[in-house]
Structures are given as structure tokens and as C-alpha cells.
Amino acid sequence: MDSIVVRGGKALSGQIEIAGAKNAALALMPATLLSDEPLTLTNTPRLSDIKTMTVLLESLGAEISSLQDGKVQTMSCHGSINTTADYDIVRKMRASNLVLGPLLAREGHAIVSLPGGCAIGARPMDIHTDGLTKMGAQIDLRNGYLHAKAEGGKLKGAVIDFPFASVGATENIMMAATLAKGTTVINNAAREPEIVDLASCLRKMGAQIDGDGTSTITIQGVDRLHGATHPVVTDRIELGTYMLAPVIAGGEVECIGGRMELVGAFAEKLDAVGVSVEETKVGLKVKLNGDRPRAVNVKTEPFPGFPTDLQAQMMAMLCFADGTSVLEEKIFENRFMHAPELVRMGANIEVHGGTATVTGVDKMKGAPVMATDLRASVSLILAGLAANGETQVNRVYHLDRGYENVAEKLGRVGADIERVAGR
């Protein structure tokens, strides 16, 4: 397997182009199932998860063309649709479950394998299936597959109260509701920018959606949706990741395509540790004021709170901070698996359940470390930027699921980093 090798001690300077959001694209792509006309996405990230979703949609009958080196995806479902999402594809990525709502809405029935993805907690499907059941679907779990059928062949509008604000469930129900008969109201809906982006695309396709970006979303079902062209929103998690790079390594980096409203709570924490974030005409410019960041406490929360997908990267930065920080993980259990690997590099971290206490150290040392999930992998790379000596991050196939060309992007701004092919 490939690995990433980082030799620390190089300050960063220059620009990093931020890609389109993986989590937005993975919700936008299944929307093609809702129409028999083409859906074109621009600013699509070039990631292994996008390839996995492409394979899944093609297995369901979609025709997909990749243009401009993968940055443009044109999809069409004008022919017959296969309504079975097979385990061999779905097991690779949790977002595969986002075909369930569109298939039910279009065809009235679907068979979808339970999904896979990163090992960061249970993340059950119940909230998805409960919502679809309220819309008139009958759903049974048999041999690892969800067998779903809409009563009378068509979903019906309903009032759905989520027990917590689930991004995936909000996306699934929102797509399903676009073609349902009547009005659907989602209470306690997720408010993430990816939800707003999906709603914007669906409106371009003819959907009637109000309230996206708030905790109550209302969808009035329509008879059909048409084609559209839509740019994928900037990836706020990649943005936050690269905003941390100069804080850890030193120097100044401008993140092209970055917008403050995408990272508000995160930027507030950066301000608290002594980081300057300046809005420019093309993005956000970031630098640390002083020699070391200050310690700060962090609690992950649904948007607009601090994102769980930036917790590992923030921990890497706080390993070098002046003082003791406390990180509380409130979204997923089992999401501190990167901590033991950072300790291998000399970090001072104590984990108790969903809380990690990080006492900053003056120096860390490079070491061979192992990526355990997508965000953990990049946190180890960030730590390696300031560690003495060489850090080798193994199992970087996790990284390829959510970051395109990390070594290239960091190398262009001065990092001593390379990707080494596995034997």
C-alpha cells in the first residue's frame, strides 16, 4: 500500500486551491435518479469515494461521463432503472445509502444493502428508514439488505421529526420528498452547507423546497424533475484542514475558494488560539501570530457548531499549543483513534471516553504511523509538517477517499512531502 512521507520543519507560503465538497457531491450525484434528464455537476472533487458512487449509479442504470479531468460529471438516467444496490459496492462507502430515497421516489421500490465506510461509530440507518416509513414505505431488513416498497407505488408527504439532526437522513428524505404526493416537513433537519447545496440543485431541477439552512425544511412534491447544471460547493473540511497547515508548520497560506461562512465556528477557535484569518478576493489567508498557538477547548456539534470532521486535525494542531486543551467529541463515538498515533510522535494526549485532554509539547518527532480513518490520516500528515525528522503515514487509502493530491498541494507551498508507492 502507498504511504505519505513528510519531513518536518519547512514553513509554508503560497496558495492552495480548495476542491469541491466530497460530502456535497456524494449527495448531489444520487439526485440524478430523480429525473430522466441529464444532471451535470461542476467543481466535482477527484476522489475514490466519487468513483465508488459512480460505479454504484452505473450499476443502477445511470450513464455517466467524466469531463475536464474528472472535475465535471454529466449523469443521465433516461433508461430503465435497476433498483437493487449491491453489497459489493455499497459496503465500501456509507454515503451509498443516499440512493434509497431517490429510488423509492422514482420507482416506488428499492433493495439497498446496508452501507460501510469509516469505522467511527455505529451511525444506524433507523433514522432514514423511520422517516421513509412515515411517508408510506414498507421496509424490511433481510440478509443485510433493506427491502423497501412505497404503498400504492408512490411515497406520500408527511411530518417527520428527527430525534437528532442527521445530515444523511435529511438528504435522503429531502430527495425522496421531491416526488412524493403532498407536502413533507422535516423538523430538526440538519443545517450544513451541503444540505443547502443539495436543496439549491434540486430547486434547479424543479423541486419546491423551502427552509434549507434552518432546522425546518418543507418540500412540496411535484410530478417530475428536469435536468440541471450545478457547481459543487467548496469543501469546508478540506478548507479547514489546509487552514491549519500554516498554523502547525509556520508561514502563511491563502486557501483559494474559501469562504468564512463555511467555517465560522472553526474560524472562531482559530482566532482564540492566535491565528489571523483574512478574507481576500479569492479566498482566505491564514497565518499564526506568534511562535505557538494558544490552548483552547473544543466541542464538536452539528452545523453551525464546530465540525466533527475537523476534530482530528484540530487535535494535531493543539499537540503543539501552549497549555492544555480539552476536546469533546459529541457527534460520533470511537473517533479518537488518531490519538495513539500522535502519541507515537511525542504528543501528550489522554483519552477518556468521548473526551481527550491534550497538553501541548515543544517538539514532536517523526515516526511511522498508521491512518485509521479519513480525517485521522490527514491529521497525522499535519503533525508531520512540524515534527522533527521523517513521518511515514501508512494506509493512506483512507486519505484518497476525501482529499485529492495532498502531497502535491502541500508540496507546492513548501512542505517536504511525497507519496511513496507501496511494494
Short mmCIF file of C-alpha atoms in Angstrom, two decimals:
data_model
loop_
_atom_site.label_atom_id
_atom_site.label_comp_id
_atom_site.label_asym_id
_atom_site.label_seq_id
_atom_site.Cartn_x
_atom_site.Cartn_y
_atom_site.Cartn_z
CA MET A 1 0.00 0.00 0.00
CA ASP A 2 1.07 3.58 -0.65
CA SER A 3 2.31 5.83 2.13
CA ILE A 4 2.91 9.56 2.61
CA VAL A 5 6.34 10.64 3.84
CA VAL A 6 6.69 14.06 5.48
CA ARG A 7 9.94 15.67 6.63
CA GLY A 8 9.07 18.40 9.08
CA GLY A 9 10.48 21.86 9.65
CA LYS A 10 9.53 23.71 6.47
CA ALA A 11 7.44 26.88 6.75
CA LEU A 12 4.67 27.19 4.16
CA SER A 13 4.00 30.02 1.72
CA GLY A 14 1.66 30.30 -1.26
CA GLN A 15 -1.82 29.33 -2.40
CA ILE A 16 -3.79 26.09 -2.08
CA GLU A 17 -6.85 25.55 -4.28
CA ILE A 18 -9.72 24.03 -2.30
CA ALA A 19 -11.75 21.37 -4.11
CA GLY A 20 -15.50 20.88 -4.27
CA ALA A 21 -17.04 19.24 -1.23
CA LYS A 22 -16.92 15.46 -1.14
CA ASN A 23 -19.93 15.25 1.17
CA ALA A 24 -21.94 17.57 -1.07
CA ALA A 25 -21.04 15.73 -4.28
CA LEU A 26 -21.95 12.34 -2.78
CA ALA A 27 -25.47 13.66 -2.06
CA LEU A 28 -25.83 15.51 -5.37
CA MET A 29 -24.91 12.54 -7.55
CA PRO A 30 -27.84 10.30 -6.46
CA ALA A 31 -30.21 13.18 -7.35
CA THR A 32 -29.75 12.12 -10.97
CA LEU A 33 -32.01 9.16 -10.17
CA LEU A 34 -34.91 11.61 -9.69
CA SER A 35 -35.03 12.66 -13.36
CA ASP A 36 -34.74 11.16 -16.83
CA GLU A 37 -32.90 14.30 -18.00
CA PRO A 38 -29.14 14.95 -17.59
CA LEU A 39 -27.68 16.37 -14.38
CA THR A 40 -24.26 17.99 -14.72
CA LEU A 41 -22.08 18.74 -11.69
CA THR A 42 -19.09 21.08 -11.98
CA ASN A 43 -16.29 21.56 -9.42
CA THR A 44 -16.53 17.86 -8.57
CA PRO A 45 -13.66 16.57 -6.40
CA ARG A 46 -11.50 13.78 -7.82
CA LEU A 47 -11.69 11.18 -5.07
CA SER A 48 -12.07 7.45 -4.65
CA ASP A 49 -15.47 7.94 -2.99
CA ILE A 50 -16.69 9.76 -6.11
CA LYS A 51 -15.54 6.79 -8.19
CA THR A 52 -17.39 4.44 -5.85
CA MET A 53 -20.61 6.46 -6.19
CA THR A 54 -20.12 6.49 -9.97
CA VAL A 55 -19.85 2.69 -10.04
CA LEU A 56 -22.96 2.39 -7.86
CA LEU A 57 -25.06 4.72 -10.00
CA GLU A 58 -23.90 3.00 -13.20
CA SER A 59 -24.95 -0.34 -11.69
CA LEU A 60 -28.43 1.18 -11.22
CA GLY A 61 -28.63 2.24 -14.88
CA ALA A 62 -27.15 5.73 -14.92
CA GLU A 63 -24.95 6.83 -17.81
CA ILE A 64 -22.06 8.97 -16.50
CA SER A 65 -19.44 10.93 -18.41
CA SER A 66 -16.41 12.38 -16.64
CA LEU A 67 -15.02 15.53 -18.25
CA GLN A 68 -12.23 18.05 -17.58
CA ASP A 69 -10.06 15.51 -15.78
CA GLY A 70 -12.91 14.47 -13.51
CA LYS A 71 -13.99 17.96 -12.41
CA VAL A 72 -17.23 17.75 -14.41
CA GLN A 73 -19.65 14.84 -14.13
CA THR A 74 -22.60 14.53 -16.51
CA MET A 75 -25.17 11.92 -15.46
CA SER A 76 -28.36 10.67 -17.07
CA CYS A 77 -30.97 8.11 -16.03
CA HIS A 78 -33.18 8.17 -19.12
CA GLY A 79 -33.43 4.40 -19.47
CA SER A 80 -34.68 1.58 -17.28
CA ILE A 81 -33.52 1.59 -13.67
CA ASN A 82 -32.17 -1.30 -11.64
CA THR A 83 -33.50 -0.87 -8.11
CA THR A 84 -31.02 -3.12 -6.28
CA ALA A 85 -27.89 -1.53 -4.77
CA ASP A 86 -25.49 -4.42 -4.31
CA TYR A 87 -23.47 -5.12 -1.17
CA ASP A 88 -20.16 -5.40 -3.04
CA ILE A 89 -20.41 -1.70 -3.95
CA VAL A 90 -22.37 -0.26 -1.03
CA ARG A 91 -20.09 -1.80 1.62
CA LYS A 92 -17.24 0.48 0.54
CA MET A 93 -18.90 3.76 1.48
CA ARG A 94 -21.63 4.86 3.86
CA ALA A 95 -22.97 7.56 1.51
CA SER A 96 -24.18 4.76 -0.76
CA ASN A 97 -27.34 4.72 1.35
CA LEU A 98 -28.33 8.00 -0.33
CA VAL A 99 -29.73 6.09 -3.32
CA LEU A 100 -32.55 4.68 -1.15
CA GLY A 101 -34.74 7.80 -1.08
CA PRO A 102 -34.37 8.65 -4.80
CA LEU A 103 -35.03 5.03 -5.90
CA LEU A 104 -38.18 4.84 -3.76
CA ALA A 105 -39.35 8.22 -5.06
CA ARG A 106 -38.83 7.33 -8.72
CA GLU A 107 -39.64 3.63 -8.89
CA GLY A 108 -41.72 3.02 -5.77
CA HIS A 109 -39.46 0.21 -4.57
CA ALA A 110 -35.78 -0.46 -3.83
CA ILE A 111 -33.43 -3.05 -2.36
CA VAL A 112 -30.35 -1.44 -0.82
CA SER A 113 -27.56 -3.11 1.12
CA LEU A 114 -26.63 -1.70 4.49
CA PRO A 115 -23.61 0.56 3.95
CA GLY A 116 -19.97 0.63 5.01
CA GLY A 117 -17.41 3.45 5.32
CA CYS A 118 -15.08 4.65 8.06
CA ALA A 119 -15.09 2.76 11.36
CA ILE A 120 -16.08 5.71 13.54
CA GLY A 121 -19.24 4.53 15.23
CA ALA A 122 -22.50 2.77 14.59
CA ARG A 123 -24.35 5.54 12.65
CA PRO A 124 -27.52 3.42 12.29
CA MET A 125 -29.95 3.62 9.35
CA ASP A 126 -33.01 3.74 11.61
CA ILE A 127 -33.49 7.48 11.28
CA HIS A 128 -33.58 7.12 7.47
CA THR A 129 -35.99 4.20 7.44
CA ASP A 130 -38.28 5.67 10.11
CA GLY A 131 -38.71 8.80 8.01
CA LEU A 132 -39.44 6.86 4.83
CA THR A 133 -41.89 4.66 6.73
CA LYS A 134 -43.84 7.78 7.74
CA MET A 135 -44.00 8.60 4.03
CA GLY A 136 -45.77 5.31 3.35
CA ALA A 137 -42.86 2.96 2.70
CA GLN A 138 -42.82 -0.59 4.00
CA ILE A 139 -39.23 -1.51 4.86
CA ASP A 140 -37.84 -4.86 5.98
CA LEU A 141 -34.26 -5.89 6.72
CA ARG A 142 -33.41 -9.25 5.14
CA ASN A 143 -29.94 -10.77 4.83
CA GLY A 144 -28.22 -7.39 5.19
CA TYR A 145 -30.45 -5.64 2.63
CA LEU A 146 -33.20 -3.08 3.16
CA HIS A 147 -36.26 -4.11 1.10
CA ALA A 148 -38.40 -1.00 0.64
CA LYS A 149 -41.72 -0.56 -1.13
CA ALA A 150 -43.97 2.50 -1.28
CA GLU A 151 -47.62 1.83 -0.52
CA GLY A 152 -49.55 2.22 -3.77
CA GLY A 153 -46.26 2.68 -5.63
CA LYS A 154 -45.78 6.30 -4.55
CA LEU A 155 -44.47 7.99 -1.42
CA LYS A 156 -46.72 10.44 0.41
CA GLY A 157 -45.86 13.67 2.20
CA ALA A 158 -45.53 13.52 5.97
CA VAL A 159 -44.34 15.44 9.02
CA ILE A 160 -41.05 13.89 10.13
CA ASP A 161 -39.45 14.72 13.47
CA PHE A 162 -35.81 13.64 13.62
CA PRO A 163 -34.51 12.66 17.09
CA PHE A 164 -31.25 14.37 16.15
CA ALA A 165 -30.05 16.43 13.20
CA SER A 166 -28.74 13.78 10.80
CA VAL A 167 -27.14 15.05 7.59
CA GLY A 168 -27.59 11.81 5.64
CA ALA A 169 -31.19 11.32 6.73
CA THR A 170 -32.06 14.93 5.89
CA GLU A 171 -30.61 14.42 2.39
CA ASN A 172 -32.36 11.08 1.85
CA ILE A 173 -35.77 12.32 2.99
CA MET A 174 -35.43 15.62 1.13
CA MET A 175 -34.72 13.84 -2.16
CA ALA A 176 -37.49 11.30 -1.59
CA ALA A 177 -39.98 14.07 -0.81
CA THR A 178 -39.40 15.96 -4.08
CA LEU A 179 -41.52 13.43 -6.00
CA ALA A 180 -43.85 12.41 -3.15
CA LYS A 181 -47.56 13.21 -3.22
CA GLY A 182 -48.24 16.18 -0.97
CA THR A 183 -46.11 18.15 1.48
CA THR A 184 -43.28 16.85 3.63
CA VAL A 185 -41.97 18.75 6.64
CA ILE A 186 -38.64 17.77 8.21
CA ASN A 187 -38.26 19.00 11.78
CA ASN A 188 -34.85 19.06 13.45
CA ALA A 189 -33.29 18.95 9.98
CA ALA A 190 -29.54 19.22 9.52
CA ARG A 191 -28.38 22.74 8.59
CA GLU A 192 -24.99 22.02 7.00
CA PRO A 193 -23.87 23.86 3.83
CA GLU A 194 -24.06 20.51 2.00
CA ILE A 195 -27.81 20.41 2.74
CA VAL A 196 -28.22 23.92 1.33
CA ASP A 197 -26.20 22.93 -1.74
CA LEU A 198 -28.37 19.87 -2.38
CA ALA A 199 -31.57 21.90 -1.97
CA SER A 200 -30.22 24.51 -4.40
CA CYS A 201 -29.53 21.82 -7.01
CA LEU A 202 -32.93 20.19 -6.51
CA ARG A 203 -34.65 23.57 -6.97
CA LYS A 204 -32.79 23.98 -10.28
CA MET A 205 -34.29 20.60 -11.23
CA GLY A 206 -37.79 21.88 -10.44
CA ALA A 207 -38.23 20.84 -6.81
CA GLN A 208 -40.19 23.04 -4.41
CA ILE A 209 -38.10 23.30 -1.23
CA ASP A 210 -38.10 25.95 1.49
CA GLY A 211 -36.22 26.34 4.77
CA ASP A 212 -32.92 24.68 3.90
CA GLY A 213 -30.23 26.03 6.21
CA THR A 214 -32.76 26.10 9.07
CA SER A 215 -33.99 23.31 11.33
CA THR A 216 -37.32 23.02 9.46
CA ILE A 217 -37.39 22.12 5.78
CA THR A 218 -40.62 21.98 3.78
CA ILE A 219 -40.86 20.11 0.48
CA GLN A 220 -43.90 20.22 -1.79
CA GLY A 221 -43.84 17.18 -4.04
CA VAL A 222 -44.01 17.64 -7.82
CA ASP A 223 -44.82 15.22 -10.66
CA ARG A 224 -41.37 15.27 -12.27
CA LEU A 225 -37.94 16.88 -12.11
CA HIS A 226 -35.85 18.01 -15.09
CA GLY A 227 -32.13 18.30 -15.79
CA ALA A 228 -29.80 20.99 -14.45
CA THR A 229 -26.19 22.13 -14.16
CA HIS A 230 -24.86 22.82 -10.68
CA PRO A 231 -21.44 23.70 -9.18
CA VAL A 232 -20.48 21.69 -6.08
CA VAL A 233 -19.94 23.91 -3.03
CA THR A 234 -16.39 24.38 -1.67
CA ASP A 235 -15.28 21.62 0.70
CA ARG A 236 -15.31 23.24 4.14
CA ILE A 237 -13.47 20.28 5.69
CA GLU A 238 -10.61 20.42 3.19
CA LEU A 239 -10.63 24.19 3.69
CA GLY A 240 -10.29 23.87 7.46
CA THR A 241 -7.60 21.23 7.07
CA TYR A 242 -5.39 23.46 4.92
CA MET A 243 -6.09 26.48 7.11
CA LEU A 244 -4.41 24.53 9.93
CA ALA A 245 -1.30 23.69 7.87
CA PRO A 246 0.50 27.08 8.29
CA VAL A 247 -0.59 27.24 11.94
CA ILE A 248 1.30 23.99 12.56
CA ALA A 249 4.19 24.37 10.11
CA GLY A 250 4.59 28.16 10.23
CA GLY A 251 4.24 30.61 7.38
CA GLU A 252 1.21 31.96 5.54
CA VAL A 253 -1.17 30.22 3.13
CA GLU A 254 -4.08 31.52 1.05
CA CYS A 255 -6.87 28.97 0.59
CA ILE A 256 -8.43 29.65 -2.83
CA GLY A 257 -12.22 29.29 -2.88
CA GLY A 258 -12.54 29.52 0.91
CA ARG A 259 -15.44 31.46 2.41
CA MET A 260 -15.80 32.47 6.05
CA GLU A 261 -19.45 31.41 6.29
CA LEU A 262 -18.42 27.81 5.62
CA VAL A 263 -16.08 27.67 8.64
CA GLY A 264 -17.49 30.19 11.12
CA ALA A 265 -17.22 28.18 14.38
CA PHE A 266 -13.86 26.75 13.32
CA ALA A 267 -12.51 30.23 12.49
CA GLU A 268 -13.61 31.44 15.94
CA LYS A 269 -11.43 28.75 17.53
CA LEU A 270 -8.51 29.75 15.31
CA ASP A 271 -8.92 33.33 16.47
CA ALA A 272 -8.87 32.11 20.08
CA VAL A 273 -5.53 30.32 19.58
CA GLY A 274 -3.93 33.39 17.96
CA VAL A 275 -4.45 32.81 14.25
CA SER A 276 -5.15 35.59 11.75
CA VAL A 277 -7.73 34.73 9.07
CA GLU A 278 -8.11 37.39 6.38
CA GLU A 279 -10.77 37.35 3.68
CA THR A 280 -9.31 38.07 0.24
CA LYS A 281 -10.83 38.46 -3.21
CA VAL A 282 -10.24 34.77 -3.96
CA GLY A 283 -10.31 33.03 -0.58
CA LEU A 284 -8.95 33.09 2.96
CA LYS A 285 -5.38 33.93 4.00
CA VAL A 286 -4.15 32.28 7.21
CA LYS A 287 -1.11 32.78 9.47
CA LEU A 288 -0.23 32.28 13.13
CA ASN A 289 0.55 35.38 15.18
CA GLY A 290 3.40 34.38 17.50
CA ASP A 291 5.56 31.31 17.88
CA ARG A 292 2.99 28.85 19.24
CA PRO A 293 -0.79 28.62 19.18
CA ARG A 294 -2.61 29.01 22.49
CA ALA A 295 -4.55 26.14 24.04
CA VAL A 296 -8.34 26.13 23.55
CA ASN A 297 -11.26 23.85 24.43
CA VAL A 298 -13.30 22.37 21.57
CA LYS A 299 -16.66 20.59 21.50
CA THR A 300 -17.94 19.11 18.25
CA GLU A 301 -21.53 19.93 17.35
CA PRO A 302 -23.84 19.86 14.32
CA PHE A 303 -23.52 22.85 11.99
CA PRO A 304 -23.16 25.74 12.70
CA GLY A 305 -21.06 24.37 15.58
CA PHE A 306 -17.51 23.02 15.38
CA PRO A 307 -17.46 20.17 12.81
CA THR A 308 -16.58 16.65 13.93
CA ASP A 309 -14.71 16.19 10.64
CA LEU A 310 -12.14 18.79 11.78
CA GLN A 311 -11.65 17.38 15.26
CA ALA A 312 -8.65 15.16 14.40
CA GLN A 313 -6.89 17.98 12.53
CA MET A 314 -7.54 20.39 15.41
CA MET A 315 -6.05 17.86 17.84
CA ALA A 316 -2.89 17.71 15.71
CA MET A 317 -2.52 21.48 16.00
CA LEU A 318 -3.22 21.52 19.74
CA CYS A 319 -0.41 18.99 20.27
CA PHE A 320 1.93 21.97 19.68
CA ALA A 321 -0.11 24.55 21.63
CA ASP A 322 0.99 26.41 24.73
CA GLY A 323 -1.14 24.93 27.51
CA THR A 324 -3.74 22.20 27.95
CA SER A 325 -6.79 21.79 25.71
CA VAL A 326 -9.88 19.62 26.12
CA LEU A 327 -11.66 18.18 23.08
CA GLU A 328 -15.16 16.75 23.49
CA GLU A 329 -16.48 14.55 20.67
CA LYS A 330 -20.28 14.83 20.74
CA ILE A 331 -21.20 13.50 17.29
CA PHE A 332 -19.57 10.08 16.88
CA GLU A 333 -18.23 7.57 19.36
CA ASN A 334 -14.86 5.92 18.78
CA ARG A 335 -13.39 8.95 16.97
CA PHE A 336 -10.10 9.40 18.82
CA MET A 337 -8.26 6.55 17.09
CA HIS A 338 -5.68 9.02 15.80
CA ALA A 339 -4.63 9.92 19.36
CA PRO A 340 -2.38 6.85 19.95
CA GLU A 341 -0.62 7.54 16.64
CA LEU A 342 0.02 11.17 17.63
CA VAL A 343 1.36 9.90 20.97
CA ARG A 344 3.84 7.78 19.00
CA MET A 345 5.17 11.07 17.65
CA GLY A 346 5.59 12.54 21.13
CA ALA A 347 2.18 14.12 21.78
CA ASN A 348 0.80 14.29 25.33
CA ILE A 349 -2.82 13.09 25.00
CA GLU A 350 -5.13 11.36 27.46
CA VAL A 351 -8.43 9.93 26.24
CA HIS A 352 -11.37 9.09 28.49
CA GLY A 353 -14.49 8.09 26.58
CA GLY A 354 -15.58 10.98 24.40
CA THR A 355 -13.10 13.45 25.90
CA ALA A 356 -9.44 13.96 25.00
CA THR A 357 -7.07 16.15 27.05
CA VAL A 358 -4.15 17.49 25.04
CA THR A 359 -1.17 19.14 26.74
CA GLY A 360 0.99 20.89 24.20
CA VAL A 361 4.65 19.96 23.79
CA ASP A 362 7.56 21.99 22.40
CA LYS A 363 8.59 19.35 19.88
CA MET A 364 7.34 16.15 18.29
CA LYS A 365 9.39 13.55 16.46
CA GLY A 366 8.66 11.86 13.18
CA ALA A 367 7.67 8.20 13.33
CA PRO A 368 5.96 5.51 11.29
CA VAL A 369 2.22 5.89 11.97
CA MET A 370 -0.96 4.28 10.67
CA ALA A 371 -4.07 6.01 9.38
CA THR A 372 -7.25 4.60 10.92
CA ASP A 373 -9.83 6.67 9.05
CA LEU A 374 -10.13 9.51 6.58
CA ARG A 375 -9.71 12.52 8.88
CA ALA A 376 -7.22 10.75 11.15
CA SER A 377 -4.93 10.20 8.18
CA VAL A 378 -4.64 13.88 7.32
CA SER A 379 -4.17 14.84 10.99
CA LEU A 380 -1.01 12.72 11.05
CA ILE A 381 0.28 14.46 7.93
CA LEU A 382 -0.37 17.85 9.53
CA ALA A 383 1.53 16.81 12.67
CA GLY A 384 4.39 15.62 10.47
CA LEU A 385 4.77 19.12 8.99
CA ALA A 386 6.23 20.35 12.30
CA ALA A 387 7.74 17.14 13.71
CA ASN A 388 11.49 16.70 13.77
CA GLY A 389 12.67 14.14 11.25
CA GLU A 390 10.59 11.92 8.99
CA THR A 391 6.97 10.84 9.47
CA GLN A 392 5.63 7.98 7.37
CA VAL A 393 1.85 7.74 7.25
CA ASN A 394 0.72 4.28 6.19
CA ARG A 395 -2.65 3.04 4.91
CA VAL A 396 -3.34 6.27 3.05
CA TYR A 397 -6.13 4.69 1.01
CA HIS A 398 -8.31 6.29 3.70
CA LEU A 399 -6.90 9.67 2.62
CA ASP A 400 -7.83 9.12 -1.02
CA ARG A 401 -11.49 8.92 -0.03
CA GLY A 402 -11.61 12.61 0.92
CA TYR A 403 -8.51 14.54 -0.20
CA GLU A 404 -7.20 14.91 -3.72
CA ASN A 405 -3.44 15.25 -4.26
CA VAL A 406 -2.49 16.14 -0.67
CA ALA A 407 1.23 15.71 -1.28
CA GLU A 408 1.05 17.90 -4.40
CA LYS A 409 -0.94 20.67 -2.73
CA LEU A 410 1.25 20.86 0.36
CA GLY A 411 4.42 20.44 -1.72
CA ARG A 412 3.52 23.47 -3.84
CA VAL A 413 3.51 25.71 -0.75
CA GLY A 414 6.86 24.46 0.55
CA ALA A 415 6.25 21.25 2.51
CA ASP A 416 8.82 18.44 2.15
CA ILE A 417 6.30 15.70 1.37
CA GLU A 418 5.98 12.85 -1.08
CA ARG A 419 3.75 9.92 -1.82
CA VAL A 420 5.62 6.62 -1.92
CA ALA A 421 4.18 3.74 -3.91
CA GLY A 422 3.70 0.51 -1.98
CA ARG A 423 5.61 -2.59 -2.88
#
